[in-house]
Short mmCIF file of C-alpha atoms in Angstrom, two decimals:
data_model
loop_
_atom_site.label_atom_id
_atom_site.label_comp_id
_atom_site.label_asym_id
_atom_site.label_seq_id
_atom_site.Cartn_x
_atom_site.Cartn_y
_atom_site.Cartn_z
CA MET S 250 0.00 0.00 0.00
CA PHE S 251 2.81 2.40 0.94
CA LYS S 252 4.62 1.66 -2.32
CA LYS S 253 1.47 2.43 -4.29
CA LEU S 254 0.95 5.76 -2.52
CA ALA S 255 4.61 6.66 -2.95
CA ALA S 256 4.45 5.79 -6.65
CA GLU S 257 1.42 8.03 -7.14
CA ALA S 258 3.04 10.89 -5.19
CA LEU S 259 6.15 10.71 -7.34
CA GLY S 260 4.26 10.25 -10.59
CA LEU S 261 5.29 6.62 -10.99
CA GLY S 262 1.88 5.26 -11.94
CA ASP S 263 1.09 4.01 -15.41
CA ILE S 264 3.39 6.47 -17.17
CA GLY S 265 3.23 6.31 -20.94
CA LYS S 266 5.91 6.71 -23.52
CA ILE S 267 5.50 8.56 -26.82
CA ILE S 268 6.37 6.08 -29.56
CA PRO S 269 8.44 7.33 -32.53
CA SER S 270 6.83 7.02 -35.96
CA GLN S 271 9.33 4.41 -37.15
CA ASP S 272 7.98 2.03 -34.49
CA TYR S 273 4.26 2.40 -35.21
CA ASP S 274 4.23 -0.97 -36.94
CA LYS S 275 5.29 -2.62 -33.67
CA VAL S 276 2.29 -1.55 -31.59
CA ASP S 277 -1.11 -3.21 -31.29
CA SER S 278 -3.01 -0.17 -32.58
CA ASP S 279 -1.46 -0.56 -36.00
CA ASP S 280 -3.62 -3.65 -36.53
CA TYR S 281 -6.82 -1.66 -36.11
CA ILE S 282 -6.37 1.47 -38.20
CA LEU S 283 -8.39 1.71 -41.40
CA SER S 284 -5.40 1.75 -43.72
CA GLU S 285 -7.71 0.71 -46.57
CA ASP S 286 -9.34 4.14 -46.18
CA ASN S 287 -6.04 6.03 -45.95
CA GLU S 288 -6.07 6.25 -42.17
CA LYS S 289 -2.65 7.00 -40.73
CA ILE S 290 -1.14 7.16 -37.25
CA PHE S 291 0.19 10.59 -36.28
CA PHE S 292 0.79 10.26 -32.54
CA LEU S 293 0.94 7.28 -30.22
CA ILE S 294 1.35 6.93 -26.46
CA LYS S 295 1.94 3.50 -24.96
CA SER S 296 2.02 2.54 -21.31
CA LYS S 297 2.18 -0.84 -19.61
CA ARG S 298 -1.60 -0.97 -19.63
CA ASP S 299 -2.92 1.21 -22.46
CA GLU S 300 -2.32 2.54 -25.94
CA TYR S 301 -3.61 5.90 -27.13
CA CYS S 302 -3.36 6.10 -30.89
CA PHE S 303 -4.19 9.41 -32.57
CA THR S 304 -4.83 8.97 -36.29
CA ASN S 305 -5.98 11.52 -38.84
CA ARG S 306 -9.55 10.31 -38.23
CA ALA S 307 -9.93 8.98 -34.72
CA LEU S 308 -8.51 8.21 -31.31
CA ILE S 309 -8.04 4.48 -30.88
CA HIS S 310 -7.79 3.51 -27.22
CA ILE S 311 -6.63 0.02 -26.35
CA ASP S 312 -7.65 -0.22 -22.72
CA GLY S 313 -6.01 -2.76 -20.43
CA ALA S 314 -7.64 -3.25 -17.04
CA SER S 315 -4.34 -4.40 -15.57
CA ALA S 316 -0.73 -4.48 -16.62
CA LEU S 317 -0.73 -8.17 -15.62
CA ASP S 318 -3.83 -9.08 -17.63
CA ARG S 319 -3.53 -9.73 -21.37
CA LYS S 320 -7.20 -8.86 -21.95
CA ARG S 321 -7.71 -5.62 -23.85
CA VAL S 322 -10.74 -3.53 -24.79
CA LEU S 323 -10.61 -1.60 -28.06
CA ARG S 324 -12.48 1.68 -28.30
CA ARG S 325 -12.59 3.97 -31.31
CA TYR S 326 -13.63 7.64 -31.20
CA GLU S 327 -14.08 9.42 -34.53
CA TYR S 328 -13.24 13.09 -33.98
CA TYR S 329 -16.29 14.43 -35.79
CA GLN S 330 -18.62 12.17 -33.78
CA PHE S 331 -16.86 12.59 -30.42
CA PRO S 332 -15.67 16.22 -30.18
CA PHE S 333 -12.79 17.14 -27.87
CA SER S 334 -13.48 19.40 -24.90
CA ASN S 335 -11.91 20.41 -21.58
CA VAL S 336 -8.39 19.99 -22.94
CA VAL S 337 -5.79 20.49 -20.18
CA LEU S 338 -2.01 20.10 -20.17
CA GLN S 339 -0.42 19.69 -16.74
CA THR S 340 3.33 20.17 -16.53
CA ALA S 341 5.58 18.46 -13.98
CA GLY S 342 6.22 19.72 -10.46
CA THR S 343 9.59 19.62 -8.73
CA ILE S 344 9.45 15.95 -7.76
CA ASP S 345 7.10 14.72 -10.49
CA LEU S 346 8.40 12.32 -13.11
CA ASP S 347 5.48 12.74 -15.48
CA VAL S 348 3.31 15.29 -17.25
CA GLU S 349 -0.36 14.84 -18.06
CA ILE S 350 -2.79 15.69 -20.79
CA SER S 351 -6.48 15.32 -20.07
CA PHE S 352 -9.59 15.90 -22.15
CA ASN S 353 -13.07 14.71 -22.85
CA ILE S 354 -13.71 12.98 -26.14
CA GLY S 355 -17.45 13.08 -26.49
CA ASN S 356 -18.62 12.38 -22.95
CA VAL S 357 -15.63 10.19 -22.12
CA PRO S 358 -12.97 11.73 -19.83
CA LEU S 359 -9.39 10.59 -20.42
CA MET S 360 -6.16 11.45 -18.62
CA ILE S 361 -2.83 10.33 -20.05
CA SER S 362 0.50 10.49 -18.21
CA VAL S 363 3.79 10.74 -20.10
CA ALA S 364 7.40 10.88 -18.90
CA LYS S 365 8.24 14.55 -18.34
CA GLY S 366 11.25 14.33 -20.64
CA GLN S 367 8.75 14.17 -23.53
CA ILE S 368 6.88 17.36 -22.60
CA ASP S 369 7.74 19.12 -25.87
CA GLN S 370 6.13 16.34 -27.92
CA LEU S 371 3.08 16.36 -25.65
CA LYS S 372 2.75 20.11 -26.20
CA ASP S 373 2.50 19.39 -29.94
CA LEU S 374 -0.33 16.93 -29.30
CA TYR S 375 -2.05 19.50 -27.07
CA LYS S 376 -1.97 22.04 -29.91
CA ALA S 377 -3.30 19.52 -32.43
CA ILE S 378 -6.19 18.50 -30.16
CA LEU S 379 -7.13 22.14 -29.58
CA ALA S 380 -7.05 22.82 -33.32
CA ILE S 381 -9.30 19.80 -34.03
CA GLN S 382 -11.68 20.93 -31.29
CA GLN S 383 -11.95 24.38 -32.87
CA VAL S 384 -12.54 23.02 -36.38
CA VAL S 385 -15.23 20.57 -35.25
CA HIS S 386 -16.99 23.28 -33.21
CA HIS S 387 -16.89 25.69 -36.15
CA ASN S 388 -18.25 23.06 -38.52
CA GLU S 389 -21.03 22.16 -36.09
CA SER S 390 -22.06 25.84 -35.93
CA LEU S 391 -22.12 26.12 -39.72
CA LEU S 392 -24.07 22.87 -40.05
CA THR S 393 -26.64 24.10 -37.54
CA PHE S 394 -26.99 27.38 -39.41
CA SER S 395 -27.34 25.51 -42.71
CA ASN S 396 -29.96 23.21 -41.24
CA ASP S 397 -31.93 26.13 -39.84
CA SER S 398 -31.82 27.80 -43.26
CA LEU S 399 -33.11 24.61 -44.87
CA VAL S 400 -36.02 24.38 -42.42
CA LYS S 401 -36.99 28.00 -43.12
CA ALA S 402 -36.73 27.52 -46.88
CA VAL S 403 -38.87 24.39 -46.81
CA ALA S 404 -41.44 26.09 -44.58
CA THR S 405 -41.61 29.02 -46.98
CA VAL S 406 -42.18 26.79 -49.97
CA ALA S 407 -44.68 24.59 -48.15
CA SER S 408 -46.76 27.56 -46.96
CA GLY S 409 -46.73 29.32 -50.32
CA LYS S 410 -50.07 29.63 -52.06
CA GLN S 411 -49.01 30.35 -55.56
CA GLU S 412 -51.55 30.13 -58.32
CA ASN S 413 -51.19 27.40 -60.89
CA VAL S 414 -48.76 25.48 -58.64
CA SER S 415 -49.84 21.97 -57.83
CA LYS S 416 -49.02 20.09 -54.61
CA SER S 417 -46.82 17.74 -56.60
CA GLN S 418 -44.80 20.69 -57.88
CA GLU S 419 -44.46 22.04 -54.32
CA LEU S 420 -43.32 18.61 -53.12
CA LYS S 421 -40.79 18.42 -55.94
CA THR S 422 -39.39 21.83 -54.98
CA ILE S 423 -39.09 20.79 -51.31
CA ASN S 424 -37.30 17.59 -52.28
CA GLU S 425 -34.89 19.59 -54.40
CA TYR S 426 -34.06 21.78 -51.38
CA ILE S 427 -33.47 18.72 -49.21
CA PHE S 428 -31.35 16.98 -51.85
CA ALA S 429 -29.22 20.09 -52.35
CA TRP S 430 -28.61 20.32 -48.61
CA ASN S 431 -27.74 16.65 -48.25
CA THR S 432 -25.22 16.77 -51.07
CA THR S 433 -23.53 20.04 -50.12
CA SER S 434 -23.89 21.31 -46.57
CA PHE S 435 -23.59 18.02 -44.71
CA ASP S 436 -20.46 16.89 -46.55
CA ARG S 437 -18.95 20.36 -46.45
CA TYR S 438 -19.36 20.78 -42.70
CA THR S 439 -18.63 17.23 -41.59
CA GLN S 440 -14.86 16.96 -41.77
CA LYS S 441 -13.57 13.47 -41.10
CA ASP S 442 -9.89 13.72 -42.06
CA PHE S 443 -7.66 15.98 -39.96
CA SER S 444 -4.33 15.12 -41.58
CA LYS S 445 -3.47 18.76 -42.27
CA ILE S 446 -3.77 19.68 -38.60
CA PHE S 447 -1.51 16.84 -37.50
CA GLU S 448 0.99 17.62 -40.23
CA LYS S 449 1.05 21.24 -39.04
CA TYR S 450 1.58 20.56 -35.33
CA ILE S 451 3.14 17.10 -35.00
CA ASP S 452 6.82 16.81 -35.82
CA ASN S 453 7.45 13.20 -36.81
#
């Protein structure tokens, strides 16, 4: 018990290590990325228990309940479906041996410890996560605005009482509005690939 408390006080818990890009093919996460769809690993943290794999599309978390147990649970969080929030970077104190990054992805809180010697690399990840958060939030706002505009446009057409316009013609016009929205606004404001952000902030 004393050893456990001492380990936590000194930051000796499940401290992760940032894996260099040349070793991505040696980690478990590499087996689960959608390489067929051009998914690529940009940042990876591995501890005795867990792996946190940040790709251009999603966070892949391989969750181990215990460092002594070989059982693993694989969870995948697409960035556009599970937005980042509450992103915090905690630097090391005088006696600490680790630094921490914490955030929510969707409604799931995560806290990841990394050896403090890798703080500069963790700062890069922090910047990338913040940038993704901002893009997703901006896109959600634009999508909401676009959706509201669609609803108003459809309501206007549906309530119009134009002469010589049949119900079938009104229905056709409404369907054209909906089709135009589905093929433009949704795709435009639902970004799924964040390669450019990782390439900007992550130095591999």
